[in-house]
Amino acid sequence: MYTNLILLVSFVAQIWAAPNKQNDGMHPHLPVNPIGSLKVDPAEDTSAYWNENAQKTVQEIISRQLNENVAKNVILFLGDGMSIPTIAAARVYNGGEEIQLAFDKFPYMALSMTYSVDKQVPDSATTATAYLGGVKANYGTIGVGPEVPREDCLGMLNVSNHVLSIGYYSQLQNKRTGLVTTARVTHASPAGVYAHTAERDWEADSDVLDSFKDPTVCTDIATQLVYGETGKNLNVIFGGGRNRLLPEEIEDEEGHDGKRVDGVNLIEKWLEQADDRQYIWNRDQLLALDTSNVSSILGLFAHAHMDYNLDRDTTMDPSLAEMTKAAIEILSTGDNGYFLFVEGARIDMAHHDAEARVALDETIEFSKAVQAAVDLTDEADTLIIVTADHAHTLSYSGYASRGNDILEFGGNGIDGRVYTTINYANGPGYKMSDADGSRHDISEDDYGDDHYAFPSVAPLDSETHGGDDVAVYARGPWAHLFTGNLEQNVIPHLMSYASCVGTGYTACDAAN
């Protein structure tokens, strides 16, 4: 009995003594189990504080006036892979549990169901067809309906299978249009604005050849950007991906080879289509633009995807907020309004690598871009939607005290070893057991490294998407329509209703 008691006391002592290890000093944190917790306001310890805050919110909600103006402008922000746990964790990363991101302040919100026609958990291609084109389709396809299986070249050539985006319909109403992304401009999400393809990976003709298809028949996405009915009419194209537009024998401005094998320089071909077109490739050129005097502009700021913000050369590479600001200023010079698509693409890519710190930092950069749009636009005539295409497997759990570093420990397991607040269901952060068979001691890792791969349950080279619903935030004309639980493909139909574009029922029809 005494032996068992000694073992129990020893085990409890191990748990309480489990390392609250300080990292490199750059990210100090509170202990996992401190006495008390961090308060933003000492008054939080009173019931009156919470009652007063709640009553203030009630008054704000009941005083809202419905905005039923026609939306002259529509901006769709897409946080790629920005799951609800990602948003909650990003708030803490940004300063505290109570900190609101820019879109948290929007008055209306819905949930979006993201599954595709053939998959429980979707990818960024089929979801782009849904939230931009209004039709759910098959995994890996963009801008074509569910009639087209993946890699069905003949099916994608049949124009009756094409799904037309809200960008296309906005152009029909003489609105200016644009896209901004931190990925390649030919990547799955931005391609949803202008492309029709049975394979998301066919970004250049060499990619089509890699699939043993004929690129003269299966038109690659970059070619559709330059010559396609919607792509060729875009006024603003900002992002990465020079390599998909340049031949392999040509180096770009930073010494990287192109990927095209047809010998066609699509950047030059894009410029040749009109005398007033401009091409830029670095931050200085972007910031030097006279945005009041730009008709059409192509800005390619990286040979492939743009760098993560934490790795970004701020002297050469613009931020997402800077690109967004310039795009809005350029598009605002038109008389008939505009449609703009803005993607924070690299939230998703960081999650795939289980690099939670990077993913949360990219979410904050995305929030800054949303705030830039809020600051530049008028809620009376501009509808802003913020959503995600799909979730990820990141979880936010444990019983860490208020104010604890979101990227450190959430508590201690019954084995006396710590576990992180942020974890993934699968991915490259899987930790093998120690030599003695015990759970890996995470406290010994260099978890303060920006690119540390956070723990996962199952080992995979790349963490998967999640199938849970994602949030939709709305501000501006007809924003109150974005409530409840929506099929993802309803989103562009509501945007079209608010802005009186497309072939469906619109606010202008209702007014007549």
PDB file of N, CA and C in Angstrom, residues 63-136:
ATOM      1  N   SER A  63     -30.379  47.615 -33.280  1.00  0.00           N
ATOM      2  CA  SER A  63     -30.369  48.917 -33.958  1.00  0.00           C
ATOM      3  C   SER A  63     -29.892  48.823 -35.407  1.00  0.00           C
ATOM      4  N   ARG A  64     -29.504  47.635 -35.858  1.00  0.00           N
ATOM      5  CA  ARG A  64     -29.047  47.491 -37.243  1.00  0.00           C
ATOM      6  C   ARG A  64     -30.172  47.778 -38.221  1.00  0.00           C
ATOM      7  N   GLN A  65     -29.842  48.545 -39.244  1.00  0.00           N
ATOM      8  CA  GLN A  65     -30.789  48.826 -40.313  1.00  0.00           C
ATOM      9  C   GLN A  65     -30.434  47.963 -41.518  1.00  0.00           C
ATOM     10  N   LEU A  66     -31.426  47.321 -42.110  1.00  0.00           N
ATOM     11  CA  LEU A  66     -31.160  46.484 -43.274  1.00  0.00           C
ATOM     12  C   LEU A  66     -30.705  47.353 -44.439  1.00  0.00           C
ATOM     13  N   ASN A  67     -29.645  46.952 -45.083  1.00  0.00           N
ATOM     14  CA  ASN A  67     -29.116  47.659 -46.244  1.00  0.00           C
ATOM     15  C   ASN A  67     -29.584  46.934 -47.495  1.00  0.00           C
ATOM     16  N   GLU A  68     -30.557  47.499 -48.198  1.00  0.00           N
ATOM     17  CA  GLU A  68     -31.110  46.880 -49.401  1.00  0.00           C
ATOM     18  C   GLU A  68     -30.747  47.664 -50.657  1.00  0.00           C
ATOM     19  N   ASN A  69     -29.629  48.379 -50.586  1.00  0.00           N
ATOM     20  CA  ASN A  69     -29.106  49.035 -51.787  1.00  0.00           C
ATOM     21  C   ASN A  69     -28.566  47.981 -52.754  1.00  0.00           C
ATOM     22  N   VAL A  70     -28.510  48.328 -54.018  1.00  0.00           N
ATOM     23  CA  VAL A  70     -27.806  47.469 -54.969  1.00  0.00           C
ATOM     24  C   VAL A  70     -26.314  47.586 -54.687  1.00  0.00           C
ATOM     25  N   ALA A  71     -25.635  46.465 -54.636  1.00  0.00           N
ATOM     26  CA  ALA A  71     -24.192  46.469 -54.389  1.00  0.00           C
ATOM     27  C   ALA A  71     -23.468  46.860 -55.675  1.00  0.00           C
ATOM     28  N   LYS A  72     -22.963  48.066 -55.716  1.00  0.00           N
ATOM     29  CA  LYS A  72     -22.187  48.507 -56.874  1.00  0.00           C
ATOM     30  C   LYS A  72     -20.900  47.703 -56.987  1.00  0.00           C
ATOM     31  N   ASN A  73     -20.307  47.397 -55.831  1.00  0.00           N
ATOM     32  CA  ASN A  73     -19.045  46.659 -55.783  1.00  0.00           C
ATOM     33  C   ASN A  73     -19.202  45.411 -54.915  1.00  0.00           C
ATOM     34  N   VAL A  74     -18.516  44.356 -55.307  1.00  0.00           N
ATOM     35  CA  VAL A  74     -18.489  43.124 -54.516  1.00  0.00           C
ATOM     36  C   VAL A  74     -17.041  42.680 -54.374  1.00  0.00           C
ATOM     37  N   ILE A  75     -16.630  42.413 -53.133  1.00  0.00           N
ATOM     38  CA  ILE A  75     -15.305  41.869 -52.870  1.00  0.00           C
ATOM     39  C   ILE A  75     -15.485  40.546 -52.138  1.00  0.00           C
ATOM     40  N   LEU A  76     -14.941  39.489 -52.705  1.00  0.00           N
ATOM     41  CA  LEU A  76     -14.989  38.174 -52.067  1.00  0.00           C
ATOM     42  C   LEU A  76     -13.595  37.832 -51.559  1.00  0.00           C
ATOM     43  N   PHE A  77     -13.458  37.740 -50.244  1.00  0.00           N
ATOM     44  CA  PHE A  77     -12.208  37.340 -49.611  1.00  0.00           C
ATOM     45  C   PHE A  77     -12.263  35.847 -49.297  1.00  0.00           C
ATOM     46  N   LEU A  78     -11.222  35.131 -49.699  1.00  0.00           N
ATOM     47  CA  LEU A  78     -11.175  33.688 -49.494  1.00  0.00           C
ATOM     48  C   LEU A  78      -9.918  33.347 -48.682  1.00  0.00           C
ATOM     49  N   GLY A  79     -10.116  32.951 -47.439  1.00  0.00           N
ATOM     50  CA  GLY A  79      -9.011  32.450 -46.638  1.00  0.00           C
ATOM     51  C   GLY A  79      -8.888  30.960 -46.887  1.00  0.00           C
ATOM     52  N   ASP A  80      -7.960  30.570 -47.734  1.00  0.00           N
ATOM     53  CA  ASP A  80      -7.861  29.163 -48.139  1.00  0.00           C
ATOM     54  C   ASP A  80      -7.510  28.301 -46.925  1.00  0.00           C
ATOM     55  N   GLY A  81      -8.401  27.365 -46.616  1.00  0.00           N
ATOM     56  CA  GLY A  81      -8.164  26.483 -45.475  1.00  0.00           C
ATOM     57  C   GLY A  81      -8.401  27.124 -44.125  1.00  0.00           C
ATOM     58  N   MET A  82      -9.047  28.284 -44.097  1.00  0.00           N
ATOM     59  CA  MET A  82      -9.236  29.033 -42.852  1.00  0.00           C
ATOM     60  C   MET A  82     -10.425  28.464 -42.072  1.00  0.00           C
ATOM     61  N   SER A  83     -10.163  27.377 -41.374  1.00  0.00           N
ATOM     62  CA  SER A  83     -11.199  26.735 -40.572  1.00  0.00           C
ATOM     63  C   SER A  83     -11.573  27.598 -39.377  1.00  0.00           C
ATOM     64  N   ILE A  84     -12.665  27.255 -38.725  1.00  0.00           N
ATOM     65  CA  ILE A  84     -13.105  28.001 -37.539  1.00  0.00           C
ATOM     66  C   ILE A  84     -12.077  27.898 -36.402  1.00  0.00           C
ATOM     67  N   PRO A  85     -11.486  26.713 -36.130  1.00  0.00           N
ATOM     68  CA  PRO A  85     -10.410  26.688 -35.132  1.00  0.00           C
ATOM     69  C   PRO A  85      -9.218  27.557 -35.513  1.00  0.00           C
ATOM     70  N   THR A  86      -8.929  27.667 -36.809  1.00  0.00           N
ATOM     71  CA  THR A  86      -7.839  28.539 -37.249  1.00  0.00           C
ATOM     72  C   THR A  86      -8.127  29.981 -36.871  1.00  0.00           C
ATOM     73  N   ILE A  87      -9.361  30.418 -37.084  1.00  0.00           N
ATOM     74  CA  ILE A  87      -9.748  31.790 -36.755  1.00  0.00           C
ATOM     75  C   ILE A  87      -9.618  32.032 -35.252  1.00  0.00           C
ATOM     76  N   ALA A  88     -10.133  31.097 -34.448  1.00  0.00           N
ATOM     77  CA  ALA A  88     -10.081  31.264 -32.992  1.00  0.00           C
ATOM     78  C   ALA A  88      -8.641  31.301 -32.493  1.00  0.00           C
ATOM     79  N   ALA A  89      -7.803  30.417 -33.025  1.00  0.00           N
ATOM     80  CA  ALA A  89      -6.403  30.388 -32.603  1.00  0.00           C
ATOM     81  C   ALA A  89      -5.663  31.640 -33.066  1.00  0.00           C
ATOM     82  N   ALA A  90      -6.023  32.149 -34.251  1.00  0.00           N
ATOM     83  CA  ALA A  90      -5.369  33.357 -34.773  1.00  0.00           C
ATOM     84  C   ALA A  90      -5.660  34.562 -33.894  1.00  0.00           C
ATOM     85  N   ARG A  91      -6.831  34.614 -33.293  1.00  0.00           N
ATOM     86  CA  ARG A  91      -7.136  35.722 -32.379  1.00  0.00           C
ATOM     87  C   ARG A  91      -6.141  35.737 -31.219  1.00  0.00           C
ATOM     88  N   VAL A  92      -5.888  34.568 -30.656  1.00  0.00           N
ATOM     89  CA  VAL A  92      -4.964  34.487 -29.523  1.00  0.00           C
ATOM     90  C   VAL A  92      -3.550  34.834 -29.990  1.00  0.00           C
ATOM     91  N   TYR A  93      -3.178  34.306 -31.133  1.00  0.00           N
ATOM     92  CA  TYR A  93      -1.857  34.612 -31.715  1.00  0.00           C
ATOM     93  C   TYR A  93      -1.699  36.112 -31.922  1.00  0.00           C
ATOM     94  N   ASN A  94      -2.799  36.768 -32.233  1.00  0.00           N
ATOM     95  CA  ASN A  94      -2.777  38.203 -32.528  1.00  0.00           C
ATOM     96  C   ASN A  94      -2.858  39.070 -31.282  1.00  0.00           C
ATOM     97  N   GLY A  95      -2.956  38.442 -30.106  1.00  0.00           N
ATOM     98  CA  GLY A  95      -2.930  39.269 -28.911  1.00  0.00           C
ATOM     99  C   GLY A  95      -3.813  38.830 -27.777  1.00  0.00           C
ATOM    100  N   GLY A  96      -4.779  37.946 -28.020  1.00  0.00           N
ATOM    101  CA  GLY A  96      -5.615  37.513 -26.913  1.00  0.00           C
ATOM    102  C   GLY A  96      -6.904  36.885 -27.374  1.00  0.00           C
ATOM    103  N   GLU A  97      -7.489  36.089 -26.477  1.00  0.00           N
ATOM    104  CA  GLU A  97      -8.712  35.368 -26.799  1.00  0.00           C
ATOM    105  C   GLU A  97      -9.850  36.298 -27.209  1.00  0.00           C
ATOM    106  N   GLU A  98      -9.850  37.503 -26.665  1.00  0.00           N
ATOM    107  CA  GLU A  98     -10.944  38.452 -26.914  1.00  0.00           C
ATOM    108  C   GLU A  98     -10.687  39.346 -28.125  1.00  0.00           C
ATOM    109  N   ILE A  99      -9.513  39.231 -28.740  1.00  0.00           N
ATOM    110  CA  ILE A  99      -9.162  40.091 -29.874  1.00  0.00           C
ATOM    111  C   ILE A  99      -9.979  39.706 -31.100  1.00  0.00           C
ATOM    112  N   GLN A 100     -10.586  40.671 -31.750  1.00  0.00           N
ATOM    113  CA  GLN A 100     -11.351  40.410 -32.962  1.00  0.00           C
ATOM    114  C   GLN A 100     -10.493  40.632 -34.202  1.00  0.00           C
ATOM    115  N   LEU A 101     -10.609  39.732 -35.163  1.00  0.00           N
ATOM    116  CA  LEU A 101     -10.035  39.960 -36.473  1.00  0.00           C
ATOM    117  C   LEU A 101     -10.951  40.907 -37.232  1.00  0.00           C
ATOM    118  N   ALA A 102     -10.480  41.421 -38.347  1.00  0.00           N
ATOM    119  CA  ALA A 102     -11.253  42.436 -39.080  1.00  0.00           C
ATOM    120  C   ALA A 102     -12.649  41.947 -39.425  1.00  0.00           C
ATOM    121  N   PHE A 103     -12.755  40.714 -39.854  1.00  0.00           N
ATOM    122  CA  PHE A 103     -14.056  40.202 -40.298  1.00  0.00           C
ATOM    123  C   PHE A 103     -14.923  39.733 -39.141  1.00  0.00           C
ATOM    124  N   ASP A 104     -14.343  39.552 -37.955  1.00  0.00           N
ATOM    125  CA  ASP A 104     -15.159  39.239 -36.774  1.00  0.00           C
ATOM    126  C   ASP A 104     -16.139  40.366 -36.469  1.00  0.00           C
ATOM    127  N   LYS A 105     -15.838  41.561 -36.957  1.00  0.00           N
ATOM    128  CA  LYS A 105     -16.684  42.726 -36.681  1.00  0.00           C
ATOM    129  C   LYS A 105     -17.819  42.874 -37.682  1.00  0.00           C
ATOM    130  N   PHE A 106     -17.867  42.012 -38.680  1.00  0.00           N
ATOM    131  CA  PHE A 106     -18.941  42.099 -39.666  1.00  0.00           C
ATOM    132  C   PHE A 106     -20.274  41.738 -38.998  1.00  0.00           C
ATOM    133  N   PRO A 107     -21.366  42.351 -39.406  1.00  0.00           N
ATOM    134  CA  PRO A 107     -22.629  42.164 -38.695  1.00  0.00           C
ATOM    135  C   PRO A 107     -23.356  40.851 -38.970  1.00  0.00           C
ATOM    136  N   TYR A 108     -23.062  40.200 -40.092  1.00  0.00           N
ATOM    137  CA  TYR A 108     -23.818  39.002 -40.451  1.00  0.00           C
ATOM    138  C   TYR A 108     -22.877  37.839 -40.727  1.00  0.00           C
ATOM    139  N   MET A 109     -23.396  36.640 -40.457  1.00  0.00           N
ATOM    140  CA  MET A 109     -22.556  35.456 -40.548  1.00  0.00           C
ATOM    141  C   MET A 109     -23.399  34.227 -40.842  1.00  0.00           C
ATOM    142  N   ALA A 110     -22.822  33.308 -41.615  1.00  0.00           N
ATOM    143  CA  ALA A 110     -23.473  32.036 -41.903  1.00  0.00           C
ATOM    144  C   ALA A 110     -22.427  30.932 -41.823  1.00  0.00           C
ATOM    145  N   LEU A 111     -22.882  29.702 -41.970  1.00  0.00           N
ATOM    146  CA  LEU A 111     -21.991  28.558 -42.126  1.00  0.00           C
ATOM    147  C   LEU A 111     -22.172  28.000 -43.530  1.00  0.00           C
ATOM    148  N   SER A 112     -21.083  27.484 -44.087  1.00  0.00           N
ATOM    149  CA  SER A 112     -21.103  26.957 -45.444  1.00  0.00           C
ATOM    150  C   SER A 112     -20.701  25.488 -45.437  1.00  0.00           C
ATOM    151  N   MET A 113     -21.496  24.651 -46.115  1.00  0.00           N
ATOM    152  CA  MET A 113     -21.201  23.226 -46.247  1.00  0.00           C
ATOM    153  C   MET A 113     -20.333  23.027 -47.483  1.00  0.00           C
ATOM    154  N   THR A 114     -19.185  22.377 -47.320  1.00  0.00           N
ATOM    155  CA  THR A 114     -18.144  22.425 -48.339  1.00  0.00           C
ATOM    156  C   THR A 114     -17.946  21.154 -49.157  1.00  0.00           C
ATOM    157  N   TYR A 115     -18.647  20.083 -48.858  1.00  0.00           N
ATOM    158  CA  TYR A 115     -18.423  18.825 -49.574  1.00  0.00           C
ATOM    159  C   TYR A 115     -18.583  19.014 -51.091  1.00  0.00           C
ATOM    160  N   SER A 116     -17.912  18.163 -51.864  1.00  0.00           N
ATOM    161  CA  SER A 116     -18.082  18.218 -53.318  1.00  0.00           C
ATOM    162  C   SER A 116     -19.027  17.103 -53.761  1.00  0.00           C
ATOM    163  N   VAL A 117     -19.318  17.054 -55.057  1.00  0.00           N
ATOM    164  CA  VAL A 117     -20.265  16.067 -55.554  1.00  0.00           C
ATOM    165  C   VAL A 117     -19.771  14.643 -55.307  1.00  0.00           C
ATOM    166  N   ASP A 118     -18.455  14.445 -55.408  1.00  0.00           N
ATOM    167  CA  ASP A 118     -17.920  13.085 -55.305  1.00  0.00           C
ATOM    168  C   ASP A 118     -17.057  12.831 -54.071  1.00  0.00           C
ATOM    169  N   LYS A 119     -16.869  13.838 -53.201  1.00  0.00           N
ATOM    170  CA  LYS A 119     -16.000  13.658 -52.038  1.00  0.00           C
ATOM    171  C   LYS A 119     -16.639  14.261 -50.786  1.00  0.00           C
ATOM    172  N   GLN A 120     -16.443  13.580 -49.657  1.00  0.00           N
ATOM    173  CA  GLN A 120     -16.889  14.151 -48.388  1.00  0.00           C
ATOM    174  C   GLN A 120     -16.087  15.397 -48.046  1.00  0.00           C
ATOM    175  N   VAL A 121     -14.787  15.328 -48.272  1.00  0.00           N
ATOM    176  CA  VAL A 121     -13.887  16.447 -47.977  1.00  0.00           C
ATOM    177  C   VAL A 121     -13.356  16.975 -49.306  1.00  0.00           C
ATOM    178  N   PRO A 122     -13.533  18.277 -49.581  1.00  0.00           N
ATOM    179  CA  PRO A 122     -13.224  18.812 -50.906  1.00  0.00           C
ATOM    180  C   PRO A 122     -11.801  19.343 -51.022  1.00  0.00           C
ATOM    181  N   ASP A 123     -11.456  19.780 -52.226  1.00  0.00           N
ATOM    182  CA  ASP A 123     -10.201  20.486 -52.454  1.00  0.00           C
ATOM    183  C   ASP A 123     -10.519  21.917 -52.872  1.00  0.00           C
ATOM    184  N   SER A 124      -9.479  22.680 -53.172  1.00  0.00           N
ATOM    185  CA  SER A 124      -9.665  24.094 -53.490  1.00  0.00           C
ATOM    186  C   SER A 124     -10.200  24.324 -54.900  1.00  0.00           C
ATOM    187  N   ALA A 125     -10.168  23.294 -55.744  1.00  0.00           N
ATOM    188  CA  ALA A 125     -10.658  23.441 -57.116  1.00  0.00           C
ATOM    189  C   ALA A 125     -12.180  23.362 -57.164  1.00  0.00           C
ATOM    190  N   THR A 126     -12.712  22.248 -56.671  1.00  0.00           N
ATOM    191  CA  THR A 126     -14.165  22.083 -56.727  1.00  0.00           C
ATOM    192  C   THR A 126     -14.883  23.143 -55.883  1.00  0.00           C
ATOM    193  N   THR A 127     -14.269  23.558 -54.785  1.00  0.00           N
ATOM    194  CA  THR A 127     -14.910  24.590 -53.968  1.00  0.00           C
ATOM    195  C   THR A 127     -14.919  25.940 -54.691  1.00  0.00           C
ATOM    196  N   ALA A 128     -13.869  26.228 -55.479  1.00  0.00           N
ATOM    197  CA  ALA A 128     -13.847  27.481 -56.245  1.00  0.00           C
ATOM    198  C   ALA A 128     -15.006  27.523 -57.223  1.00  0.00           C
ATOM    199  N   THR A 129     -15.299  26.392 -57.841  1.00  0.00           N
ATOM    200  CA  THR A 129     -16.441  26.317 -58.755  1.00  0.00           C
ATOM    201  C   THR A 129     -17.735  26.610 -58.006  1.00  0.00           C
ATOM    202  N   ALA A 130     -17.808  26.194 -56.739  1.00  0.00           N
ATOM    203  CA  ALA A 130     -19.015  26.413 -55.941  1.00  0.00           C
ATOM    204  C   ALA A 130     -19.163  27.865 -55.522  1.00  0.00           C
ATOM    205  N   TYR A 131     -18.156  28.433 -54.835  1.00  0.00           N
ATOM    206  CA  TYR A 131     -18.337  29.775 -54.269  1.00  0.00           C
ATOM    207  C   TYR A 131     -18.152  30.895 -55.295  1.00  0.00           C
ATOM    208  N   LEU A 132     -17.630  30.582 -56.486  1.00  0.00           N
ATOM    209  CA  LEU A 132     -17.518  31.586 -57.546  1.00  0.00           C
ATOM    210  C   LEU A 132     -18.519  31.361 -58.672  1.00  0.00           C
ATOM    211  N   GLY A 133     -18.848  30.084 -58.932  1.00  0.00           N
ATOM    212  CA  GLY A 133     -19.714  29.777 -60.065  1.00  0.00           C
ATOM    213  C   GLY A 133     -21.107  29.320 -59.709  1.00  0.00           C
ATOM    214  N   GLY A 134     -21.317  28.924 -58.461  1.00  0.00           N
ATOM    215  CA  GLY A 134     -22.666  28.570 -58.038  1.00  0.00           C
ATOM    216  C   GLY A 134     -23.065  27.132 -58.294  1.00  0.00           C
ATOM    217  N   VAL A 135     -22.104  26.260 -58.627  1.00  0.00           N
ATOM    218  CA  VAL A 135     -22.397  24.853 -58.909  1.00  0.00           C
ATOM    219  C   VAL A 135     -21.398  23.973 -58.171  1.00  0.00           C
ATOM    220  N   LYS A 136     -21.895  22.948 -57.492  1.00  0.00           N
ATOM    221  CA  LYS A 136     -21.000  21.957 -56.904  1.00  0.00           C
ATOM    222  C   LYS A 136     -20.548  20.987 -57.990  1.00  0.00           C
TER     223      LYS A 136
END
